[in-house]
Short mmCIF file of C-alpha atoms and ligand atoms in Angstrom, two decimals:
data_model
loop_
_atom_site.label_atom_id
_atom_site.label_comp_id
_atom_site.label_asym_id
_atom_site.label_seq_id
_atom_site.Cartn_x
_atom_site.Cartn_y
_atom_site.Cartn_z
CA MET E 1 5.69 -6.97 -28.14
CA ASN E 2 5.16 -4.06 -25.75
CA VAL E 3 5.31 -4.59 -22.00
CA PRO E 4 2.75 -2.40 -20.21
CA PHE E 5 3.45 -1.47 -16.60
CA LEU E 6 0.23 -3.15 -15.41
CA ASP E 7 -2.69 -4.56 -17.44
CA LEU E 8 -5.92 -3.92 -15.51
CA ARG E 9 -8.12 -4.80 -18.47
CA ALA E 10 -6.68 -8.34 -18.61
CA ALA E 11 -7.55 -8.73 -14.92
CA TYR E 12 -11.15 -7.80 -15.66
CA LEU E 13 -11.37 -10.13 -18.65
CA GLU E 14 -10.19 -13.13 -16.59
CA LEU E 15 -13.07 -12.60 -14.13
CA ARG E 16 -15.58 -10.95 -16.45
CA ASP E 17 -18.51 -13.34 -15.93
CA GLU E 18 -18.21 -13.29 -12.14
CA ILE E 19 -17.67 -9.52 -11.92
CA ASP E 20 -20.57 -8.78 -14.25
CA ALA E 21 -22.86 -11.07 -12.24
CA ALA E 22 -21.77 -9.47 -8.96
CA VAL E 23 -22.40 -5.94 -10.26
CA ARG E 24 -25.75 -6.95 -11.76
CA GLY E 25 -26.72 -8.56 -8.45
CA VAL E 26 -26.22 -5.26 -6.63
CA LEU E 27 -28.06 -3.26 -9.28
CA ASP E 28 -30.96 -5.72 -9.09
CA SER E 29 -31.06 -5.61 -5.29
CA GLY E 30 -32.14 -1.98 -5.07
CA TRP E 31 -29.73 -1.40 -2.11
CA TYR E 32 -26.51 0.51 -2.91
CA VAL E 33 -24.78 1.81 0.25
CA LEU E 34 -24.01 0.00 3.55
CA GLY E 35 -25.77 -3.27 2.81
CA GLY E 36 -25.15 -7.00 2.66
CA GLN E 37 -22.20 -6.93 0.25
CA VAL E 38 -20.28 -4.49 2.44
CA ARG E 39 -21.01 -6.54 5.57
CA LEU E 40 -19.89 -9.78 3.92
CA PHE E 41 -16.77 -8.22 2.42
CA GLU E 42 -15.80 -6.82 5.83
CA GLU E 43 -16.20 -10.24 7.44
CA GLU E 44 -14.26 -11.98 4.68
CA PHE E 45 -11.43 -9.43 4.60
CA ALA E 46 -11.05 -9.46 8.41
CA ALA E 47 -10.86 -13.28 8.29
CA TYR E 48 -8.31 -13.08 5.46
CA CYS E 49 -6.08 -10.66 7.40
CA GLY E 50 -6.52 -12.57 10.67
CA THR E 51 -8.23 -9.74 12.58
CA ARG E 52 -11.53 -9.62 14.47
CA TYR E 53 -12.84 -6.54 12.67
CA CYS E 54 -12.79 -4.71 9.36
CA VAL E 55 -14.49 -1.38 8.62
CA SER E 56 -14.66 -0.43 4.96
CA VAL E 57 -14.35 3.22 3.97
CA ALA E 58 -14.16 5.36 0.83
CA ASN E 59 -10.41 5.10 0.09
CA GLY E 60 -7.00 4.37 1.59
CA LEU E 61 -6.28 7.93 2.64
CA ASP E 62 -9.55 7.99 4.61
CA ALA E 63 -8.71 4.61 6.16
CA LEU E 64 -5.44 6.03 7.56
CA PHE E 65 -7.06 9.31 8.59
CA LEU E 66 -10.04 7.66 10.32
CA ALA E 67 -7.82 5.15 12.17
CA LEU E 68 -5.71 8.05 13.53
CA LYS E 69 -8.86 10.05 14.32
CA GLY E 70 -10.41 7.00 15.97
CA TYR E 71 -7.47 6.96 18.37
CA GLY E 72 -8.09 10.61 19.20
CA ILE E 73 -4.99 11.89 17.41
CA GLY E 74 -5.12 15.56 16.38
CA GLU E 75 -3.85 19.11 16.93
CA GLY E 76 -0.61 19.27 18.95
CA ASP E 77 0.24 15.59 18.46
CA GLU E 78 3.09 14.05 16.48
CA VAL E 79 2.94 10.91 14.34
CA ILE E 80 6.08 9.17 13.04
CA VAL E 81 6.07 8.32 9.32
CA PRO E 82 8.72 7.04 6.90
CA ALA E 83 10.49 9.73 4.86
CA HIS E 84 10.08 7.59 1.74
CA THR E 85 6.44 6.72 1.01
CA PHE E 86 3.46 7.77 -1.08
CA ILE E 87 2.36 11.21 0.12
CA ALA E 88 -1.03 9.88 1.34
CA THR E 89 0.70 8.49 4.46
CA TRP E 90 1.67 12.05 5.40
CA LEU E 91 -1.57 13.69 4.27
CA ALA E 92 -3.63 11.46 6.57
CA VAL E 93 -1.58 12.68 9.57
CA SER E 94 -1.77 16.34 8.49
CA ARG E 95 -5.54 16.12 8.06
CA THR E 96 -5.95 15.21 11.75
CA GLY E 97 -4.04 18.39 12.70
CA ALA E 98 -1.06 16.36 13.96
CA ARG E 99 2.48 16.81 12.60
CA PRO E 100 4.10 14.07 10.51
CA VAL E 101 7.60 13.40 11.92
CA PRO E 102 9.75 11.61 9.34
CA VAL E 103 12.26 8.84 9.99
CA ASP E 104 14.68 7.81 7.24
CA VAL E 105 14.26 4.41 5.56
CA ARG E 106 16.74 1.55 5.30
CA ALA E 107 19.00 1.60 2.24
CA ASP E 108 18.35 -2.11 1.54
CA THR E 109 14.57 -2.62 1.96
CA PHE E 110 13.48 1.04 1.57
CA ASN E 111 11.22 0.51 4.62
CA LEU E 112 11.16 2.53 7.84
CA ASP E 113 14.39 2.03 9.80
CA PRO E 114 13.48 1.09 13.41
CA ALA E 115 16.93 2.33 14.48
CA GLY E 116 15.81 5.89 13.74
CA LEU E 117 12.73 5.82 15.98
CA GLU E 118 14.11 6.33 19.48
CA ALA E 119 15.63 9.71 18.57
CA VAL E 120 12.34 11.22 17.44
CA ILE E 121 9.93 9.79 20.03
CA GLY E 122 8.93 12.54 22.45
CA GLU E 123 6.15 13.80 24.71
CA ARG E 124 3.87 14.60 21.78
CA THR E 125 4.37 11.33 19.88
CA LYS E 126 1.06 9.46 19.69
CA ALA E 127 1.60 6.91 16.92
CA ILE E 128 3.93 5.35 14.37
CA VAL E 129 2.68 4.65 10.84
CA PRO E 130 5.03 2.08 9.27
CA VAL E 131 4.41 1.56 5.55
CA HIS E 132 4.72 -1.92 4.00
CA LEU E 133 6.26 -0.36 0.93
CA TYR E 134 6.09 -2.13 -2.45
CA GLY E 135 4.27 -5.06 -0.77
CA GLN E 136 6.94 -6.00 1.78
CA CYS E 137 6.31 -5.59 5.50
CA ALA E 138 8.35 -3.20 7.59
CA ASP E 139 10.30 -4.74 10.50
CA MET E 140 7.25 -4.79 12.76
CA ASP E 141 8.64 -6.55 15.86
CA ALA E 142 11.26 -3.86 16.36
CA ILE E 143 8.67 -1.14 15.75
CA THR E 144 5.90 -2.51 17.99
CA ALA E 145 8.34 -3.31 20.82
CA LEU E 146 9.49 0.30 20.90
CA ALA E 147 5.94 1.64 20.53
CA ASP E 148 4.74 -0.55 23.42
CA SER E 149 7.55 0.62 25.67
CA HIS E 150 6.49 4.24 25.02
CA GLY E 151 2.73 3.60 25.12
CA ILE E 152 2.12 4.79 21.56
CA ARG E 153 -0.03 3.33 18.79
CA VAL E 154 1.12 1.52 15.66
CA ILE E 155 -1.08 1.95 12.58
CA GLU E 156 0.10 0.00 9.53
CA ASP E 157 -0.13 1.61 6.11
CA ALA E 158 -0.90 -1.67 4.32
CA ALA E 159 -2.17 -0.01 1.12
CA GLN E 160 0.42 -1.91 -0.96
CA ALA E 161 0.51 -5.13 1.04
CA HIS E 162 -2.76 -7.13 0.82
CA GLY E 163 -1.73 -10.67 1.74
CA ALA E 164 1.90 -9.93 2.63
CA ARG E 165 3.28 -11.83 5.61
CA TYR E 166 5.66 -10.89 8.41
CA ARG E 167 7.02 -13.91 10.32
CA GLY E 168 3.98 -15.83 9.06
CA ARG E 169 1.41 -13.22 10.12
CA ARG E 170 -0.54 -11.17 7.63
CA ALA E 171 -0.18 -7.45 7.04
CA GLY E 172 -3.20 -5.81 8.63
CA SER E 173 -2.86 -7.81 11.87
CA LEU E 174 0.56 -6.54 12.98
CA GLY E 175 -0.26 -3.31 14.84
CA ASP E 176 -3.18 -1.69 16.69
CA ALA E 177 -4.92 -1.07 13.37
CA ALA E 178 -4.11 -1.11 9.67
CA ALA E 179 -5.24 0.89 6.66
CA PHE E 180 -5.81 -0.66 3.22
CA SER E 181 -6.55 0.92 -0.15
CA PHE E 182 -8.53 -0.80 -2.90
CA TYR E 183 -7.53 1.69 -5.60
CA PRO E 184 -7.74 -0.19 -8.94
CA SER E 185 -3.99 -0.81 -9.32
CA LYS E 186 -3.43 -2.22 -5.80
CA ASN E 187 -3.01 -5.99 -5.34
CA LEU E 188 -6.67 -6.11 -4.28
CA GLY E 189 -8.27 -3.42 -6.42
CA ALA E 190 -11.84 -2.29 -7.00
CA TYR E 191 -13.27 -0.56 -10.09
CA GLY E 192 -13.15 2.79 -8.37
CA ASP E 193 -11.96 3.99 -4.97
CA GLY E 194 -12.20 2.00 -1.76
CA GLY E 195 -10.42 1.40 1.53
CA ALA E 196 -10.66 -0.38 4.87
CA VAL E 197 -9.33 -0.45 8.41
CA THR E 198 -8.60 -3.81 10.06
CA THR E 199 -8.18 -4.16 13.82
CA ASP E 200 -8.71 -6.40 16.85
CA ASP E 201 -9.65 -3.36 18.94
CA GLU E 202 -13.39 -3.43 19.57
CA ALA E 203 -13.58 0.15 20.85
CA LEU E 204 -11.82 1.46 17.74
CA TYR E 205 -14.11 -0.65 15.57
CA GLU E 206 -17.21 0.90 17.17
CA ARG E 207 -15.84 4.44 16.75
CA LEU E 208 -15.00 3.83 13.09
CA LEU E 209 -18.50 2.51 12.33
CA ALA E 210 -19.80 5.89 13.52
CA LEU E 211 -17.05 8.11 12.08
CA ARG E 212 -17.53 6.77 8.53
CA ASN E 213 -21.29 7.45 8.67
CA TYR E 214 -21.91 11.02 9.97
CA GLY E 215 -20.95 10.03 13.52
CA SER E 216 -24.01 7.82 13.67
CA VAL E 217 -24.62 4.12 14.18
CA ARG E 218 -28.38 4.44 14.68
CA LYS E 219 -30.20 6.69 12.21
CA TYR E 220 -30.43 10.33 13.38
CA GLU E 221 -28.43 9.70 16.58
CA HIS E 222 -25.12 11.56 16.29
CA ASP E 223 -22.49 11.14 19.00
CA ASP E 224 -19.47 12.46 17.08
CA LEU E 225 -18.73 14.97 14.36
CA GLY E 226 -18.49 12.30 11.71
CA TYR E 227 -17.73 12.04 8.01
CA ASN E 228 -19.19 10.38 4.98
CA SER E 229 -16.60 7.76 3.99
CA ARG E 230 -18.15 4.50 2.82
CA LEU E 231 -17.38 1.71 0.40
CA ASP E 232 -20.36 1.25 -1.90
CA GLU E 233 -22.14 -2.05 -2.48
CA ILE E 234 -20.95 -2.41 -6.08
CA GLN E 235 -17.28 -2.09 -5.10
CA ALA E 236 -17.78 -4.46 -2.15
CA ALA E 237 -19.33 -7.08 -4.45
CA VAL E 238 -16.41 -6.72 -6.88
CA LEU E 239 -13.88 -6.98 -4.04
CA ARG E 240 -15.52 -10.20 -2.75
CA VAL E 241 -14.93 -11.80 -6.16
CA LYS E 242 -11.35 -10.55 -6.32
CA LEU E 243 -10.50 -11.48 -2.71
CA ARG E 244 -11.05 -15.13 -3.68
CA ARG E 245 -8.28 -14.70 -6.30
CA LEU E 246 -5.87 -12.64 -4.21
CA ASP E 247 -3.56 -15.47 -3.07
CA GLU E 248 -3.35 -16.93 -6.57
CA TRP E 249 -2.67 -13.56 -8.17
CA ASN E 250 -0.06 -12.72 -5.51
CA ALA E 251 1.57 -16.11 -6.22
CA ARG E 252 1.83 -15.18 -9.91
CA ARG E 253 3.54 -11.92 -8.94
CA ALA E 254 5.97 -13.87 -6.73
CA ARG E 255 6.83 -16.22 -9.61
CA LEU E 256 7.62 -13.25 -11.84
CA ALA E 257 9.72 -11.66 -9.10
CA ARG E 258 11.76 -14.88 -8.85
CA ARG E 259 12.21 -14.86 -12.66
CA TYR E 260 13.45 -11.27 -12.54
CA ALA E 261 15.89 -12.12 -9.75
CA ALA E 262 17.18 -15.12 -11.71
CA LEU E 263 17.58 -13.24 -15.00
CA ILE E 264 18.88 -9.82 -13.92
CA ASP E 265 22.57 -9.89 -13.17
CA MET E 266 24.15 -6.49 -13.65
CA PRO E 267 26.81 -5.00 -11.37
CA ASP E 268 25.12 -1.57 -11.38
CA LEU E 269 21.55 -2.82 -10.73
CA GLN E 270 20.50 -3.57 -7.16
CA LEU E 271 17.63 -6.08 -6.92
CA PRO E 272 14.98 -5.92 -4.16
CA VAL E 273 16.28 -7.16 -0.79
CA VAL E 274 13.97 -9.59 1.05
CA PRO E 275 14.79 -10.34 4.72
CA ASP E 276 14.20 -13.98 5.71
CA TRP E 277 11.15 -13.03 7.83
CA ALA E 278 9.36 -11.34 4.93
CA GLU E 279 6.89 -12.78 2.40
CA PRO E 280 6.24 -9.84 0.09
CA VAL E 281 3.33 -9.66 -2.35
CA TRP E 282 5.30 -7.70 -4.98
CA HIS E 283 2.96 -4.77 -5.45
CA LEU E 284 5.96 -3.26 -7.21
CA PHE E 285 9.33 -4.64 -8.33
CA VAL E 286 11.79 -1.84 -7.64
CA VAL E 287 15.44 -1.91 -8.70
CA ARG E 288 18.10 0.67 -8.04
CA SER E 289 20.82 2.03 -10.28
CA GLY E 290 23.00 5.10 -10.67
CA ARG E 291 22.17 4.85 -14.39
CA ARG E 292 18.40 4.89 -13.88
CA GLN E 293 17.64 7.47 -16.54
CA GLN E 294 19.64 5.59 -19.20
CA TYR E 295 17.91 2.33 -18.34
CA ARG E 296 14.47 3.94 -18.45
CA GLU E 297 15.05 5.55 -21.85
CA TRP E 298 16.60 2.38 -23.25
CA LEU E 299 13.60 0.28 -22.09
CA ALA E 300 11.06 2.88 -23.26
CA ALA E 301 12.60 2.76 -26.76
CA ARG E 302 11.88 -1.00 -26.69
CA GLY E 303 8.23 -0.59 -25.68
CA ILE E 304 8.80 -1.40 -22.00
CA ASP E 305 7.09 0.86 -19.44
CA THR E 306 8.76 1.78 -16.16
CA LEU E 307 7.70 4.18 -13.40
CA ILE E 308 9.29 5.79 -10.32
CA HIS E 309 7.72 5.20 -6.91
CA TYR E 310 8.39 7.93 -5.80
CA PRO E 311 10.53 10.63 -7.35
CA VAL E 312 10.01 13.26 -4.62
CA PRO E 313 9.81 12.46 -0.88
CA PRO E 314 6.77 14.09 0.78
CA CYS E 315 8.97 16.50 2.79
CA ARG E 316 10.50 17.85 -0.48
CA THR E 317 7.14 18.50 -2.17
CA ARG E 318 5.85 22.08 -2.39
CA ALA E 319 3.06 21.05 0.01
CA TYR E 320 5.53 20.32 2.83
CA ALA E 321 8.96 21.78 1.90
CA ALA E 322 8.60 25.09 3.75
CA ASP E 323 7.85 23.28 7.02
CA TYR E 324 10.61 20.70 6.58
CA ALA E 325 13.50 22.80 5.29
CA ASP E 326 15.91 21.39 7.91
CA CYS E 327 14.76 17.80 7.42
CA ARG E 328 17.84 15.57 6.84
CA MET E 329 17.00 12.23 5.23
CA PRO E 330 20.19 11.20 3.42
CA ARG E 331 19.18 7.64 2.49
CA THR E 332 15.78 8.74 1.16
CA ASP E 333 17.25 11.71 -0.73
CA SER E 334 19.76 9.47 -2.49
CA LEU E 335 17.49 6.53 -3.30
CA VAL E 336 14.75 8.62 -4.96
CA ASP E 337 17.21 9.53 -7.72
CA GLU E 338 18.11 5.87 -8.37
CA ILE E 339 14.99 3.72 -8.03
CA MET E 340 12.80 2.51 -10.88
CA SER E 341 9.82 0.16 -10.91
CA LEU E 342 9.79 -2.61 -13.54
CA PRO E 343 6.49 -4.00 -14.87
CA ILE E 344 4.91 -6.70 -12.69
CA GLY E 345 1.37 -7.99 -12.26
CA PRO E 346 -0.81 -11.10 -12.31
CA HIS E 347 -1.40 -10.78 -16.05
CA MET E 348 2.18 -10.45 -17.14
CA ASP E 349 3.95 -13.62 -18.33
CA ALA E 350 7.44 -15.11 -18.06
CA ALA E 351 8.24 -14.16 -21.68
CA GLN E 352 7.61 -10.50 -20.86
CA VAL E 353 9.86 -10.73 -17.80
CA ALA E 354 12.56 -12.22 -20.04
CA GLN E 355 12.04 -9.36 -22.48
CA VAL E 356 12.54 -6.75 -19.72
CA ALA E 357 15.64 -8.54 -18.39
CA GLU E 358 17.02 -8.86 -21.93
CA GLY E 359 16.32 -5.14 -22.45
CA LEU E 360 18.31 -4.21 -19.34
CA ALA E 361 21.19 -6.47 -20.36
CA GLY E 362 21.17 -4.89 -23.82
CA LEU E 363 22.12 -1.49 -22.46
CA ASP E 364 24.91 -3.11 -20.46
CA ARG E 365 26.30 -4.87 -23.56
CA GLN E 366 26.11 -1.67 -25.58
CA SER E 367 28.01 0.30 -22.90
CA ALA E 368 30.65 -2.47 -22.67
CA SER E 369 31.23 -2.43 -26.41
CA GLY E 370 31.67 1.33 -26.11
C1 PLP T 1 -2.38 3.96 -2.48
C2 PLP T 1 -1.75 4.33 -1.20
C3 PLP T 1 -2.41 5.10 -0.22
C4 PLP T 1 -3.71 5.81 -0.47
O1 PLP T 1 -4.77 5.03 -0.92
P1 PLP T 1 -5.93 5.71 -1.78
O2 PLP T 1 -6.98 4.64 -1.83
O3 PLP T 1 -5.38 6.06 -3.10
O4 PLP T 1 -6.41 6.92 -1.02
C5 PLP T 1 -1.80 5.29 1.00
N1 PLP T 1 -0.57 4.81 1.24
C6 PLP T 1 0.12 4.10 0.33
C7 PLP T 1 1.47 3.57 0.69
C8 PLP T 1 -0.44 3.85 -0.92
O5 PLP T 1 0.27 3.17 -1.83
#
């Protein structure tokens, strides 16, 4: 039996009747952009996250970019980002004209280390973008306390953390604003691209409504140089169906994560570290080992898919390397050579988890027997 990294087709099949009806309903309605489905999804997702407002947009990168833009961030400004994240976190900052300023991550949780913030906050710093990496919230109290004392914004990158909790509060409600992605493989995924910003800030909400729609709230009145970044009605209708399943599907991921933790017991494999204030949603299950390559090849030979999130930190990519040649991020630079993501998802079962754990143990036994 093969173990795929994530089975998106099984997710569709479980909800097929409801999804098909939702899509057909939009097609039948004759209204395809900025209509009732989008409005309802925004209300429901804001309520889910525990915020007053939600503005849906075209994708997660746009959600981050528009939130920064909505706060007036641009040329000459600096925005603090984690050194270890998906490159979109950085690209959103660069697109505003501001400079991404990296802070190293913690060696245990792989999330932004609040202890590194003070040293890089300066005159030009306008915001911090903590990432809730792999579905586990960053240490937000430490981050927001420091941001408040310096009068700078906190914009969560919650693209991997739909439903995650920090001290009981949901991701998306922990800073000034938060950006979500509904890319198909995220915990709440559409059948195409999608994204959203959640916030309690009414002024930001109003600006985002205009920015996503040519700078216009009323037809042919344009107050800003806006963009076209909208979630379409079909994706909104799909997301409304899937939002009703999000907690249950996240609970299935959490059960699998507990199985992994119970079954994997190897001295050279570090399991995910979960602080007592965190309730992660296990977007990814990432382990760490100095023998990563051996483990990956061994599992691949047994039909088990693994991936690396992410092999190259943004500042070491060709897109950024020239500008960040003197960037020292020792914890990030060492972890990217050792992390690997094991299969996890709402349509994986306990037998498959056992198969992955057994696979890992097999390499260990083989090495022990020489
Ligand atoms: C997926 C992702 C994004 C970007 O979302 P898209 O919808 O693909 O544009 C941003 N940040 C993180 C951490 C992500 O995982």
